[in-house]
């Protein structure tokens, strides 16, 4: 399947390009108190190490903006300020040096207030995200949709798209187009509908996400469905997986969604069988150890990210999968066969599986 990305404008958020032919970027959000500069910087560094491209930080009052100025001096990835209710926080955040702001049309909606933020964003050359959330969408568009459609109640995706469209028109009338859009619901089908509808109406890049997706497991599944289905249709330019949990996990899941669709490579792919009654070695432990070991290998030239490593439990599918990968192990009882670039290389003991893979990877990286 070839994914053809939707044609969009390109914006630049602190050096990370979003939209057009730019790679789909991964975002997360800090979960520390923004006023705790040390804790927030430490979390942003952890996110950066995990491969996060852009971080967002909540700005709940003016003191957060003072903290933002300090945080900005200590981090290496772009930061977007998350603004709700008070446009003056957006102004202060921009003055503190942030790389972008998110405005919520549900709670920052007065024309003169929006204009004040947009005029400053224009002056500082930073983009603005129109971030509509199902939980804070304003009912002001509902009447218009009711009248147009003849339905008694507008559907939530239509209401969200109308809200975003009206907001975008207002901002465009101010001569500003460095914009991206998000339309997040906690319901996966409604999220998908909203983005699909919006994709027909504008050429702004989209920030994808399913909001309040849930704890780690259910949140991962919902985010993978919502974000994955849209990305597979070519819709979406930057993503944030929202989990009630560690933000580093949001980045890992986000990277896996993008890599799983073949849109971008972040690291080597470990293919491993689910194990079954035929398995006679600890494939679960070995696959996890291989993944951890690969994560620790330094790869300055980026060669590692294109590699596929197969860890298979028996001779049913093992040799076939192992042959397809750059490196592979087809295990038997207490030993296995190592395949390099599709060719059987040598028999190895179970205790040597992980070290043999690491040795061969290092040879590939040196070669
Ligand atoms: S590769 Fe072999 S051990 Fe692994 S799941 Fe398939 S049949 Fe079972």
Short mmCIF file of C-alpha atoms and ligand atoms in Angstrom, two decimals:
data_model
loop_
_atom_site.label_atom_id
_atom_site.label_comp_id
_atom_site.label_asym_id
_atom_site.label_seq_id
_atom_site.Cartn_x
_atom_site.Cartn_y
_atom_site.Cartn_z
CA UNK A 1 0.00 0.00 0.00
CA UNK A 2 1.37 3.36 -0.96
CA UNK A 3 0.36 6.25 1.26
CA UNK A 4 -0.09 9.51 -0.64
CA UNK A 5 0.12 12.38 1.80
CA UNK A 6 -2.49 15.12 1.58
CA UNK A 7 -1.06 18.26 0.01
CA UNK A 8 -0.65 20.95 2.63
CA UNK A 9 1.20 24.15 3.30
CA UNK A 10 4.42 23.83 5.28
CA UNK A 11 4.97 25.65 8.53
CA UNK A 12 8.10 25.87 10.66
CA UNK A 13 7.86 25.37 14.39
CA UNK A 14 11.23 26.18 15.95
CA UNK A 15 13.13 24.49 13.11
CA UNK A 16 10.82 21.48 12.74
CA UNK A 17 8.92 21.67 9.47
CA UNK A 18 5.32 20.48 9.58
CA UNK A 19 3.27 19.67 6.47
CA UNK A 20 4.16 19.46 2.80
CA UNK A 21 6.71 16.72 2.28
CA UNK A 22 8.19 17.03 5.78
CA UNK A 23 8.36 13.80 7.79
CA UNK A 24 5.46 13.24 10.18
CA UNK A 25 6.72 14.58 13.52
CA UNK A 26 6.13 13.26 17.02
CA UNK A 27 4.93 15.46 19.84
CA UNK A 28 4.28 15.04 23.52
CA UNK A 29 3.29 17.25 26.42
CA UNK A 30 5.04 17.80 29.73
CA UNK A 31 3.20 16.59 32.82
CA UNK A 32 5.21 18.52 35.37
CA UNK A 33 4.17 21.80 36.95
CA UNK A 34 5.47 24.28 34.35
CA UNK A 35 6.60 26.59 37.17
CA UNK A 36 8.98 23.87 38.35
CA UNK A 37 11.67 24.73 35.82
CA UNK A 38 14.12 21.97 36.82
CA UNK A 39 11.50 19.20 36.67
CA UNK A 40 10.04 20.47 33.39
CA UNK A 41 13.47 20.77 31.74
CA UNK A 42 14.39 17.27 32.97
CA UNK A 43 11.20 15.84 31.47
CA UNK A 44 11.75 17.65 28.16
CA UNK A 45 15.29 16.20 28.01
CA UNK A 46 13.87 12.70 28.61
CA UNK A 47 11.38 13.28 25.80
CA UNK A 48 14.13 14.53 23.51
CA UNK A 49 16.19 11.42 24.26
CA UNK A 50 13.18 9.25 23.41
CA UNK A 51 12.93 10.96 19.99
CA UNK A 52 10.27 13.61 20.61
CA UNK A 53 10.38 16.30 17.90
CA UNK A 54 8.19 18.96 19.56
CA UNK A 55 7.06 19.40 23.16
CA UNK A 56 4.01 21.24 24.45
CA UNK A 57 3.71 22.79 27.88
CA UNK A 58 0.62 23.95 29.76
CA UNK A 59 0.48 27.66 30.54
CA UNK A 60 -2.05 28.06 33.29
CA UNK A 61 -1.09 31.52 34.55
CA UNK A 62 1.38 34.38 34.13
CA UNK A 63 4.02 32.81 36.41
CA UNK A 64 4.24 29.91 33.95
CA UNK A 65 5.38 32.42 31.31
CA UNK A 66 8.29 33.53 33.51
CA UNK A 67 9.21 29.86 33.89
CA UNK A 68 8.90 29.36 30.11
CA UNK A 69 11.58 32.00 29.48
CA UNK A 70 13.98 30.00 31.70
CA UNK A 71 12.94 26.64 30.23
CA UNK A 72 13.49 27.86 26.65
CA UNK A 73 17.15 28.60 27.46
CA UNK A 74 17.81 25.04 28.60
CA UNK A 75 16.14 22.82 25.98
CA UNK A 76 17.01 21.69 22.47
CA UNK A 77 13.64 20.82 20.95
CA UNK A 78 10.90 23.30 19.95
CA UNK A 79 8.27 24.17 22.52
CA UNK A 80 4.62 25.01 21.89
CA UNK A 81 2.71 26.86 24.62
CA UNK A 82 -0.75 25.46 25.35
CA UNK A 83 -3.13 28.36 25.93
CA UNK A 84 -6.70 28.33 27.19
CA UNK A 85 -9.11 31.07 28.36
CA UNK A 86 -6.71 34.03 28.61
CA UNK A 87 -5.18 35.43 25.40
CA UNK A 88 -2.73 37.45 27.50
CA UNK A 89 -0.98 34.19 28.39
CA UNK A 90 -0.35 33.60 24.69
CA UNK A 91 1.16 37.10 24.40
CA UNK A 92 3.38 36.53 27.43
CA UNK A 93 4.41 33.07 26.23
CA UNK A 94 5.41 34.46 22.83
CA UNK A 95 7.36 37.21 24.58
CA UNK A 96 9.06 34.48 26.65
CA UNK A 97 10.37 33.03 23.37
CA UNK A 98 8.22 29.96 22.70
CA UNK A 99 8.31 28.45 19.19
CA UNK A 100 4.55 28.22 18.71
CA UNK A 101 1.23 28.61 20.49
CA UNK A 102 -1.93 26.56 20.55
CA UNK A 103 -5.18 28.50 20.89
CA UNK A 104 -8.42 26.77 21.78
CA UNK A 105 -11.32 28.34 19.83
CA UNK A 106 -13.65 27.08 22.56
CA UNK A 107 -12.26 29.48 25.13
CA UNK A 108 -10.21 32.18 23.32
CA UNK A 109 -12.72 33.53 20.81
CA UNK A 110 -12.98 37.34 20.98
CA UNK A 111 -11.83 38.91 17.73
CA UNK A 112 -9.67 41.63 19.29
CA UNK A 113 -8.00 39.10 21.60
CA UNK A 114 -7.24 36.69 18.76
CA UNK A 115 -5.92 39.61 16.70
CA UNK A 116 -3.55 40.65 19.49
CA UNK A 117 -2.03 37.15 19.59
CA UNK A 118 -1.87 36.76 15.81
CA UNK A 119 -0.22 40.14 15.30
CA UNK A 120 2.54 39.21 17.75
CA UNK A 121 2.95 35.71 16.23
CA UNK A 122 3.31 37.38 12.83
CA UNK A 123 5.98 39.74 14.17
CA UNK A 124 7.93 36.89 15.79
CA UNK A 125 7.44 34.50 12.81
CA UNK A 126 5.98 31.69 14.88
CA UNK A 127 3.07 29.42 13.92
CA UNK A 128 -0.25 29.08 15.70
CA UNK A 129 -2.26 25.89 16.12
CA UNK A 130 -6.04 26.16 16.04
CA UNK A 131 -6.67 23.37 18.52
CA UNK A 132 -10.35 22.38 18.69
CA UNK A 133 -11.30 19.87 21.38
CA UNK A 134 -14.66 18.11 21.61
CA UNK A 135 -14.81 18.86 25.33
CA UNK A 136 -14.61 22.63 24.88
CA UNK A 137 -16.27 23.22 21.54
CA UNK A 138 -18.59 26.21 21.70
CA UNK A 139 -22.21 25.73 20.66
CA UNK A 140 -22.25 29.02 18.66
CA UNK A 141 -21.91 27.14 15.35
CA UNK A 142 -24.65 24.67 16.16
CA UNK A 143 -27.54 26.83 14.98
CA UNK A 144 -25.95 27.49 11.60
CA UNK A 145 -25.34 23.78 11.03
CA UNK A 146 -28.89 22.95 12.11
CA UNK A 147 -30.26 25.45 9.61
CA UNK A 148 -28.02 24.20 6.80
CA UNK A 149 -28.61 20.50 7.35
CA UNK A 150 -32.22 20.57 8.50
CA UNK A 151 -31.23 18.17 11.31
CA UNK A 152 -32.37 18.83 14.85
CA UNK A 153 -28.84 18.39 16.25
CA UNK A 154 -25.54 18.93 14.46
CA UNK A 155 -23.03 16.11 14.60
CA UNK A 156 -20.00 16.83 16.75
CA UNK A 157 -17.47 16.49 13.89
CA UNK A 158 -19.40 19.05 11.82
CA UNK A 159 -19.60 21.40 14.76
CA UNK A 160 -15.86 21.09 15.36
CA UNK A 161 -15.05 21.65 11.69
CA UNK A 162 -17.32 24.72 11.59
CA UNK A 163 -15.63 26.07 14.72
CA UNK A 164 -12.17 25.57 13.22
CA UNK A 165 -13.17 26.98 9.81
CA UNK A 166 -14.68 30.16 11.29
CA UNK A 167 -11.60 30.67 13.44
CA UNK A 168 -9.25 30.12 10.49
CA UNK A 169 -11.22 32.62 8.38
CA UNK A 170 -10.90 35.21 11.11
CA UNK A 171 -7.14 34.65 11.38
CA UNK A 172 -6.72 34.70 7.58
CA UNK A 173 -8.50 38.07 7.51
CA UNK A 174 -5.60 39.32 9.64
CA UNK A 175 -3.16 38.25 6.90
CA UNK A 176 -1.73 35.26 8.80
CA UNK A 177 -1.44 31.73 7.44
CA UNK A 178 1.27 30.03 9.50
CA UNK A 179 -1.37 27.76 10.94
CA UNK A 180 -2.02 24.15 11.73
CA UNK A 181 -5.24 22.55 12.90
CA UNK A 182 -6.26 19.86 15.36
CA UNK A 183 -9.76 18.45 15.93
CA UNK A 184 -9.55 16.01 18.80
CA UNK A 185 -12.39 13.95 20.28
CA UNK A 186 -12.11 11.16 22.82
CA UNK A 187 -14.23 9.08 20.45
CA UNK A 188 -12.19 7.52 17.65
CA UNK A 189 -14.81 7.48 14.82
CA UNK A 190 -15.76 11.10 15.53
CA UNK A 191 -12.10 12.15 15.53
CA UNK A 192 -11.61 10.45 12.16
CA UNK A 193 -14.77 12.06 10.73
CA UNK A 194 -13.73 15.53 11.90
CA UNK A 195 -10.27 15.35 10.30
CA UNK A 196 -11.63 13.83 7.07
CA UNK A 197 -14.19 16.63 6.78
CA UNK A 198 -11.61 19.31 7.53
CA UNK A 199 -9.19 17.84 4.98
CA UNK A 200 -11.66 18.79 2.24
CA UNK A 201 -11.84 22.38 3.45
CA UNK A 202 -8.29 23.68 3.86
CA UNK A 203 -4.64 23.09 3.06
CA UNK A 204 -3.26 23.68 6.55
CA UNK A 205 -1.20 20.89 8.09
CA UNK A 206 -2.93 18.78 10.73
CA UNK A 207 -1.81 17.88 14.23
CA UNK A 208 -3.48 14.52 14.89
CA UNK A 209 -4.57 13.08 18.20
CA UNK A 210 -7.36 11.35 20.06
CA UNK A 211 -7.92 13.37 23.21
CA UNK A 212 -8.24 11.84 26.68
CA UNK A 213 -7.59 8.47 25.02
CA UNK A 214 -7.17 6.71 28.38
CA UNK A 215 -4.59 4.75 30.37
CA UNK A 216 -1.61 3.13 28.69
CA UNK A 217 -3.16 0.07 27.03
CA UNK A 218 -6.57 1.40 25.97
CA UNK A 219 -5.07 4.82 25.18
CA UNK A 220 -2.47 3.22 22.95
CA UNK A 221 -5.09 1.20 21.08
CA UNK A 222 -7.44 4.18 20.60
CA UNK A 223 -4.61 6.47 19.51
CA UNK A 224 -3.23 3.87 17.13
CA UNK A 225 -6.65 3.44 15.55
CA UNK A 226 -7.50 7.13 15.26
CA UNK A 227 -4.07 8.40 14.24
CA UNK A 228 -3.17 5.30 12.24
CA UNK A 229 -6.33 5.25 10.11
CA UNK A 230 -5.92 8.94 9.24
CA UNK A 231 -2.20 8.63 8.49
CA UNK A 232 -2.91 5.62 6.28
CA UNK A 233 -5.27 7.87 4.29
CA UNK A 234 -2.52 10.45 3.94
CA UNK A 235 -4.08 12.80 6.50
CA UNK A 236 -1.84 14.17 9.25
CA UNK A 237 1.50 15.92 9.54
CA UNK A 238 2.40 15.80 13.23
CA UNK A 239 0.96 13.58 15.97
CA UNK A 240 0.53 13.45 19.71
CA UNK A 241 -0.47 10.23 21.42
CA UNK A 242 -2.34 11.17 24.57
CA UNK A 243 -1.92 8.69 27.43
CA UNK A 244 -2.71 8.83 31.12
CA UNK A 245 0.87 7.88 31.89
CA UNK A 246 4.52 8.58 31.20
CA UNK A 247 4.94 11.06 28.31
CA UNK A 248 7.99 9.09 27.11
CA UNK A 249 5.57 6.25 26.37
CA UNK A 250 3.51 8.69 24.25
CA UNK A 251 6.60 9.30 22.13
CA UNK A 252 7.44 5.60 21.83
CA UNK A 253 3.87 4.75 20.76
CA UNK A 254 3.80 7.71 18.34
CA UNK A 255 7.06 6.62 16.72
CA UNK A 256 5.77 3.07 16.41
CA UNK A 257 2.54 4.22 14.71
CA UNK A 258 4.50 6.25 12.14
CA UNK A 259 7.13 3.56 11.60
CA UNK A 260 4.52 0.81 11.46
CA UNK A 261 2.92 2.56 8.47
CA UNK A 262 6.29 2.94 6.78
CA UNK A 263 6.10 6.74 6.87
CA UNK A 264 9.37 7.27 8.71
CA UNK A 265 12.10 5.15 10.31
CA UNK A 266 13.20 5.91 13.85
CA UNK A 267 15.16 2.76 14.63
CA UNK A 268 15.60 -0.89 13.76
CA UNK A 269 12.50 -3.00 13.55
CA UNK A 270 12.40 -6.12 15.71
CA UNK A 271 10.15 -8.78 14.21
CA UNK A 272 9.40 -11.49 16.72
CA UNK A 273 6.89 -14.30 16.76
CA UNK A 274 4.17 -14.38 19.42
CA UNK A 275 5.45 -17.83 20.61
CA UNK A 276 3.23 -20.88 20.87
CA UNK A 277 3.28 -24.49 22.00
CA UNK A 278 6.15 -25.20 19.61
CA UNK A 279 8.50 -22.67 21.24
CA UNK A 280 11.38 -24.28 23.07
CA UNK A 281 13.43 -21.19 24.00
CA UNK A 282 12.60 -18.00 25.89
CA UNK A 283 11.66 -15.96 22.81
CA UNK A 284 9.74 -13.34 24.85
CA UNK A 285 12.80 -12.60 27.02
CA UNK A 286 15.20 -12.73 24.05
CA UNK A 287 13.09 -10.42 21.85
CA UNK A 288 12.86 -7.87 24.69
CA UNK A 289 16.62 -8.10 25.33
CA UNK A 290 17.37 -7.65 21.61
CA UNK A 291 15.12 -4.57 21.47
CA UNK A 292 16.80 -3.08 24.57
CA UNK A 293 20.30 -3.87 23.25
CA UNK A 294 19.53 -2.23 19.90
CA UNK A 295 18.28 0.86 21.70
CA UNK A 296 21.70 1.25 23.36
CA UNK A 297 23.84 1.01 20.21
CA UNK A 298 25.23 4.37 19.07
CA UNK A 299 24.33 4.98 15.45
CA UNK A 300 25.79 8.28 14.30
CA UNK A 301 25.28 7.62 10.56
CA UNK A 302 21.65 6.51 10.92
CA UNK A 303 22.38 3.07 9.39
CA UNK A 304 20.66 1.20 12.20
CA UNK A 305 17.23 2.71 11.60
CA UNK A 306 16.70 0.86 8.33
CA UNK A 307 17.55 -2.60 9.73
CA UNK A 308 15.08 -5.41 10.40
CA UNK A 309 15.96 -8.02 12.99
CA UNK A 310 13.85 -11.18 13.28
CA UNK A 311 13.64 -13.33 16.41
CA UNK A 312 11.57 -16.42 15.63
CA UNK A 313 10.71 -19.33 17.85
CA UNK A 314 10.82 -22.39 15.59
CA UNK A 315 11.31 -23.81 12.15
CA UNK A 316 7.68 -23.30 10.98
CA UNK A 317 7.95 -19.59 10.07
CA UNK A 318 11.36 -18.89 11.60
CA UNK A 319 13.69 -19.46 8.64
CA UNK A 320 11.33 -17.65 6.25
CA UNK A 321 11.02 -14.53 8.41
CA UNK A 322 14.69 -14.64 9.40
CA UNK A 323 15.66 -14.73 5.71
CA UNK A 324 13.52 -11.66 4.97
CA UNK A 325 15.27 -9.62 7.65
CA UNK A 326 18.79 -8.15 7.70
CA UNK A 327 19.57 -10.36 10.69
CA UNK A 328 17.48 -13.19 11.99
CA UNK A 329 17.42 -16.08 14.38
CA UNK A 330 15.29 -19.19 13.86
CA UNK A 331 15.39 -20.93 17.22
CA UNK A 332 15.26 -24.60 18.05
CA UNK A 333 15.72 -26.35 21.40
CA UNK A 334 18.64 -24.68 23.22
CA UNK A 335 20.11 -23.33 19.99
CA UNK A 336 19.20 -21.57 16.75
CA UNK A 337 20.35 -20.62 13.31
CA UNK A 338 21.64 -17.13 12.60
CA UNK A 339 20.74 -15.64 9.21
CA UNK A 340 22.65 -12.64 7.83
CA UNK A 341 21.15 -10.77 4.89
CA UNK A 342 18.88 -13.72 4.16
CA UNK A 343 21.62 -16.37 4.16
CA UNK A 344 22.14 -19.00 6.88
CA UNK A 345 25.37 -18.02 8.66
CA UNK A 346 25.95 -20.30 11.63
CA UNK A 347 24.42 -22.28 14.47
CA UNK A 348 24.48 -20.48 17.84
CA UNK A 349 23.62 -21.43 21.41
CA UNK A 350 20.52 -19.91 23.02
CA UNK A 351 22.75 -18.08 25.52
CA UNK A 352 24.50 -16.33 22.61
CA UNK A 353 21.45 -15.10 20.69
CA UNK A 354 21.52 -11.51 21.94
CA UNK A 355 25.31 -11.08 21.83
CA UNK A 356 25.49 -12.58 18.31
CA UNK A 357 22.89 -10.08 17.05
CA UNK A 358 24.73 -7.17 18.68
CA UNK A 359 28.10 -8.33 17.23
CA UNK A 360 26.66 -8.58 13.73
CA UNK A 361 24.92 -5.19 14.03
CA UNK A 362 28.22 -3.57 15.05
CA UNK A 363 29.91 -5.15 12.00
CA UNK A 364 27.16 -3.73 9.74
CA UNK A 365 27.59 -0.27 11.30
CA UNK A 366 31.37 -0.36 10.84
CA UNK A 367 31.13 -1.64 7.26
S1 LIG B 1 7.40 -19.05 14.69
FE1 LIG B 1 7.11 -21.11 15.50
S2 LIG B 1 7.20 -20.78 17.73
FE2 LIG B 1 6.84 -18.81 16.85
S3 LIG B 1 4.61 -18.61 16.90
FE3 LIG B 1 5.18 -19.37 14.86
S4 LIG B 1 4.97 -21.57 15.04
FE4 LIG B 1 5.05 -20.79 17.14
#
